[in-house]
Short mmCIF file of C-alpha atoms in Angstrom, two decimals:
data_model
loop_
_atom_site.label_atom_id
_atom_site.label_comp_id
_atom_site.label_asym_id
_atom_site.label_seq_id
_atom_site.Cartn_x
_atom_site.Cartn_y
_atom_site.Cartn_z
CA GLN A 65 23.31 220.83 -72.05
CA GLN A 66 25.87 223.18 -73.61
CA GLN A 67 23.85 226.22 -74.59
CA VAL A 68 26.80 228.28 -75.81
CA LYS A 69 29.42 226.51 -77.93
CA GLN A 70 32.78 228.21 -78.34
CA SER A 71 35.63 227.49 -80.72
CA PRO A 72 38.51 227.07 -81.05
CA GLN A 73 39.71 225.82 -77.68
CA SER A 74 43.12 227.36 -78.27
CA LEU A 75 44.50 229.79 -80.83
CA ILE A 76 47.98 231.01 -81.71
CA VAL A 77 48.27 234.21 -83.73
CA GLN A 78 51.28 236.22 -84.79
CA LYS A 79 51.69 239.74 -83.52
CA GLY A 80 49.82 242.15 -85.75
CA GLY A 81 47.45 239.49 -87.04
CA ILE A 82 43.70 239.11 -86.57
CA SER A 83 42.41 236.79 -83.84
CA ILE A 84 38.93 235.36 -84.37
CA ILE A 85 36.93 233.41 -81.79
CA ASN A 86 33.50 232.03 -82.56
CA CYS A 87 30.44 231.22 -80.49
CA ALA A 88 27.08 229.67 -81.31
CA TYR A 89 24.02 229.59 -79.12
CA GLU A 90 20.82 227.58 -79.03
CA ASN A 91 18.45 229.52 -76.80
CA THR A 92 16.57 232.05 -78.96
CA ALA A 93 15.59 233.94 -75.79
CA PHE A 94 19.18 235.14 -75.35
CA ASP A 95 19.39 238.86 -75.99
CA TYR A 96 22.73 239.92 -74.56
CA PHE A 97 26.12 238.58 -75.63
CA PRO A 98 29.22 239.67 -73.68
CA TRP A 99 32.82 238.60 -74.00
CA TYR A 100 35.02 238.20 -70.96
CA GLN A 101 38.82 238.31 -70.85
CA GLN A 102 40.84 236.39 -68.26
CA PHE A 103 44.54 236.86 -67.61
CA PRO A 104 46.51 234.13 -65.80
CA GLY A 105 45.89 234.18 -62.06
CA LYS A 106 42.96 236.58 -62.37
CA GLY A 107 39.20 236.32 -62.59
CA PRO A 108 37.44 237.01 -65.90
CA ALA A 109 36.47 240.61 -66.61
CA LEU A 110 33.98 242.09 -69.07
CA LEU A 111 35.66 243.10 -72.34
CA ILE A 112 32.88 244.03 -74.76
CA ALA A 113 29.22 243.14 -75.26
CA ILE A 114 26.51 243.34 -77.90
CA ARG A 115 22.74 243.20 -78.09
CA PRO A 116 21.02 241.58 -81.10
CA ASP A 117 19.60 244.81 -82.47
CA VAL A 118 22.99 245.55 -84.07
CA SER A 119 25.18 243.31 -86.22
CA GLU A 120 28.52 244.71 -85.10
CA LYS A 121 30.07 246.55 -82.20
CA LYS A 122 33.58 247.91 -82.14
CA GLU A 123 35.66 249.14 -79.23
CA GLY A 124 39.22 249.96 -80.18
CA ARG A 125 40.85 246.83 -81.63
CA PHE A 126 38.02 244.57 -80.42
CA THR A 127 34.93 243.92 -82.55
CA ILE A 128 31.92 241.67 -81.99
CA SER A 129 30.12 240.45 -85.09
CA PHE A 130 26.62 239.10 -84.56
CA ASN A 131 24.50 236.96 -86.90
CA LYS A 132 21.03 236.55 -85.45
CA SER A 133 19.68 234.20 -88.11
CA ALA A 134 22.62 231.83 -87.70
CA LYS A 135 22.62 232.24 -83.91
CA GLN A 136 26.33 232.96 -83.98
CA PHE A 137 28.61 235.71 -82.75
CA SER A 138 32.33 236.20 -82.88
CA LEU A 139 35.11 238.27 -81.38
CA HIS A 140 37.70 239.79 -83.68
CA ILE A 141 40.92 241.24 -82.29
CA MET A 142 42.66 243.40 -84.87
CA ASP A 143 46.41 244.04 -84.78
CA SER A 144 46.78 241.41 -82.05
CA GLN A 145 49.43 242.18 -79.43
CA PRO A 146 51.28 239.96 -76.92
CA GLY A 147 49.32 241.73 -74.16
CA ASP A 148 46.14 240.26 -75.65
CA SER A 149 47.32 236.77 -74.67
CA ALA A 150 44.59 235.55 -72.34
CA THR A 151 41.60 233.24 -72.13
CA TYR A 152 38.44 234.60 -73.72
CA PHE A 153 34.93 233.52 -72.80
CA CYS A 154 31.78 234.28 -74.70
CA ALA A 155 28.54 234.37 -72.74
CA ALA A 156 24.84 234.95 -73.17
CA SER A 157 21.84 235.90 -71.09
CA ASP A 158 18.24 236.92 -71.55
CA PHE A 159 16.70 239.93 -69.88
CA GLY A 160 14.26 237.86 -67.87
CA ASN A 161 17.03 235.69 -66.42
CA GLU A 162 20.07 237.50 -65.04
CA LYS A 163 22.24 234.38 -64.95
CA LEU A 164 24.96 234.29 -67.62
CA THR A 165 25.70 231.14 -69.60
CA PHE A 166 29.39 230.93 -70.49
CA GLY A 167 31.16 229.25 -73.37
CA THR A 168 34.04 226.88 -72.71
CA GLY A 169 36.78 229.46 -73.29
CA THR A 170 39.56 230.01 -75.83
CA ARG A 171 43.17 230.30 -74.80
CA LEU A 172 44.73 232.92 -77.10
CA THR A 173 48.49 233.22 -77.45
CA ILE A 174 50.03 236.04 -79.48
CA ILE A 175 53.57 235.26 -80.61
CA PRO A 176 56.14 237.89 -81.69
CA ASN B 76 36.28 249.86 -53.85
CA ALA B 77 36.85 246.14 -53.15
CA GLY B 78 34.33 244.51 -55.54
CA VAL B 79 34.29 240.72 -55.01
CA THR B 80 36.72 239.43 -52.40
CA GLN B 81 37.60 235.77 -51.99
CA THR B 82 39.57 234.13 -49.22
CA PRO B 83 41.81 232.23 -49.01
CA LYS B 84 43.81 232.64 -52.25
CA PHE B 85 45.47 229.23 -51.91
CA ARG B 86 44.71 226.15 -49.84
CA ILE B 87 45.91 222.57 -49.64
CA LEU B 88 43.46 220.07 -48.16
CA LYS B 89 43.86 216.43 -47.32
CA ILE B 90 41.33 213.94 -48.62
CA GLY B 91 38.29 213.88 -46.34
CA GLN B 92 38.88 217.30 -44.79
CA SER B 93 36.31 220.06 -45.01
CA MET B 94 36.65 223.76 -45.59
CA THR B 95 34.72 226.90 -46.40
CA LEU B 96 35.66 229.26 -49.19
CA GLN B 97 34.63 232.78 -48.31
CA CYS B 98 33.19 235.30 -50.76
CA THR B 99 31.94 238.80 -50.08
CA GLN B 100 30.87 241.63 -52.38
CA ASP B 101 30.31 245.28 -51.60
CA MET B 102 28.29 246.25 -54.68
CA ASN B 103 24.86 245.31 -53.29
CA HIS B 104 24.32 242.81 -56.11
CA ASN B 105 21.48 240.34 -55.72
CA TYR B 106 22.95 237.56 -57.87
CA MET B 107 26.04 235.69 -56.73
CA TYR B 108 27.74 232.60 -58.19
CA TRP B 109 30.38 230.00 -57.55
CA TYR B 110 32.33 228.55 -60.49
CA ARG B 111 35.15 226.10 -60.72
CA GLN B 112 37.77 226.20 -63.45
CA ASP B 113 39.90 223.14 -64.06
CA PRO B 114 43.27 223.56 -65.81
CA GLY B 115 42.80 224.59 -69.43
CA MET B 116 39.05 224.32 -69.11
CA GLY B 117 36.09 226.65 -68.94
CA LEU B 118 33.91 227.81 -66.10
CA LYS B 119 31.50 225.34 -64.55
CA LEU B 120 28.71 226.72 -62.39
CA ILE B 121 28.51 225.05 -58.98
CA TYR B 122 25.79 227.05 -57.22
CA TYR B 123 24.18 230.42 -57.56
CA SER B 124 21.95 232.67 -55.51
CA VAL B 125 19.37 235.22 -56.60
CA GLY B 126 19.27 236.92 -53.22
CA ALA B 127 19.61 236.42 -49.48
CA GLY B 128 18.02 233.15 -48.41
CA ILE B 129 17.70 231.78 -51.96
CA THR B 130 20.18 229.39 -53.57
CA ASP B 131 20.05 226.97 -56.47
CA LYS B 132 22.22 224.26 -58.00
CA GLY B 133 24.33 224.79 -61.09
CA GLU B 134 25.94 222.18 -63.35
CA VAL B 135 28.27 220.55 -60.82
CA PRO B 136 26.86 220.88 -57.27
CA ASN B 137 27.81 217.46 -55.89
CA GLY B 138 30.22 217.66 -52.97
CA TYR B 139 29.48 221.31 -52.26
CA ASN B 140 27.04 223.34 -50.19
CA VAL B 141 26.24 227.02 -50.03
CA SER B 142 24.30 229.45 -47.89
CA ARG B 143 23.29 233.07 -48.40
CA SER B 144 22.27 234.73 -45.16
CA THR B 145 23.16 238.26 -46.31
CA THR B 146 23.35 240.11 -49.62
CA GLU B 147 27.10 240.52 -49.20
CA ASP B 148 28.28 237.00 -48.35
CA PHE B 149 28.08 233.71 -50.25
CA PRO B 150 30.33 231.05 -48.71
CA LEU B 151 31.00 227.71 -50.42
CA ARG B 152 31.41 224.67 -48.21
CA LEU B 153 33.36 221.57 -49.27
CA GLU B 154 32.52 218.49 -47.27
CA LEU B 155 34.80 215.44 -47.40
CA ALA B 156 37.28 216.86 -49.90
CA ALA B 157 38.25 214.62 -52.82
CA PRO B 158 41.09 214.91 -55.40
CA SER B 159 38.45 215.63 -58.06
CA GLN B 160 37.76 218.92 -56.27
CA THR B 161 41.26 220.19 -57.03
CA SER B 162 40.51 223.30 -59.05
CA VAL B 163 40.44 227.08 -59.06
CA TYR B 164 37.24 228.43 -57.59
CA PHE B 165 35.78 231.77 -58.62
CA CYS B 166 33.06 233.68 -56.88
CA ALA B 167 31.14 236.29 -58.87
CA SER B 168 28.29 238.72 -58.47
CA SER B 169 26.21 240.38 -61.16
CA TYR B 170 23.75 243.12 -61.88
CA VAL B 171 21.64 244.10 -64.85
CA SER B 172 22.79 247.30 -66.52
CA GLY B 173 20.86 249.12 -69.19
CA GLN B 174 22.34 246.67 -71.70
CA GLY B 175 22.35 243.37 -69.87
CA THR B 176 23.98 241.29 -67.15
CA GLU B 177 27.48 242.28 -66.08
CA ALA B 178 29.37 239.85 -63.85
CA PHE B 179 32.24 240.75 -61.54
CA PHE B 180 34.63 238.02 -60.50
CA GLY B 181 36.90 237.59 -57.52
CA GLN B 182 40.58 236.72 -57.89
CA GLY B 183 39.98 233.04 -57.30
CA THR B 184 40.93 230.41 -54.75
CA ARG B 185 43.37 227.74 -55.87
CA LEU B 186 42.51 224.52 -54.03
CA THR B 187 44.59 221.37 -54.08
CA VAL B 188 43.31 218.17 -52.48
CA VAL B 189 46.03 215.62 -51.70
#
């Protein structure tokens, strides 16, 4: 059962544009929503995360938007740069269960 | 400050051979995980462990075995390797911060079964 659905599977954005990746979850017990970034040949690493008591969290050019009623959250990358080209995974967990549930990943390519 | 260390980085196996992928972490994390990532695909959980002596199956456990005798080590055993096990394998550990679970991944082991 896919508890976290991620889209799109791949995304091509021009340099300077906005990259948007979406995730939807089913388990209402989830209360922590991180995004992981994976460069080729490397393991994923935590990029930014949000808890459901806020609707938005921004760190530099990266922003998470969270819609609790719709059970959706998204990653926005402003002024996208070629160095942002990577695979992005959304994830979710609940405080009573440490195990993270990952989305299927989005391969982002930023073109000049 | 090693974090999560996986060995080997690359391996070619023949069909029917067995091998153990090693994983060790130095962060004293209780939770550890094994994932596989097929080309262009997401992470699929093979096995995980909530502490020494305790393991549980993930989404795709068939063909694999694990053990957790210490907090630091979580080896993954492949018995009778098959071409379908060609993949990149990631070991991870996690802890719960003030916000939530943070996972730390190793660099991966690229396995080819021929």
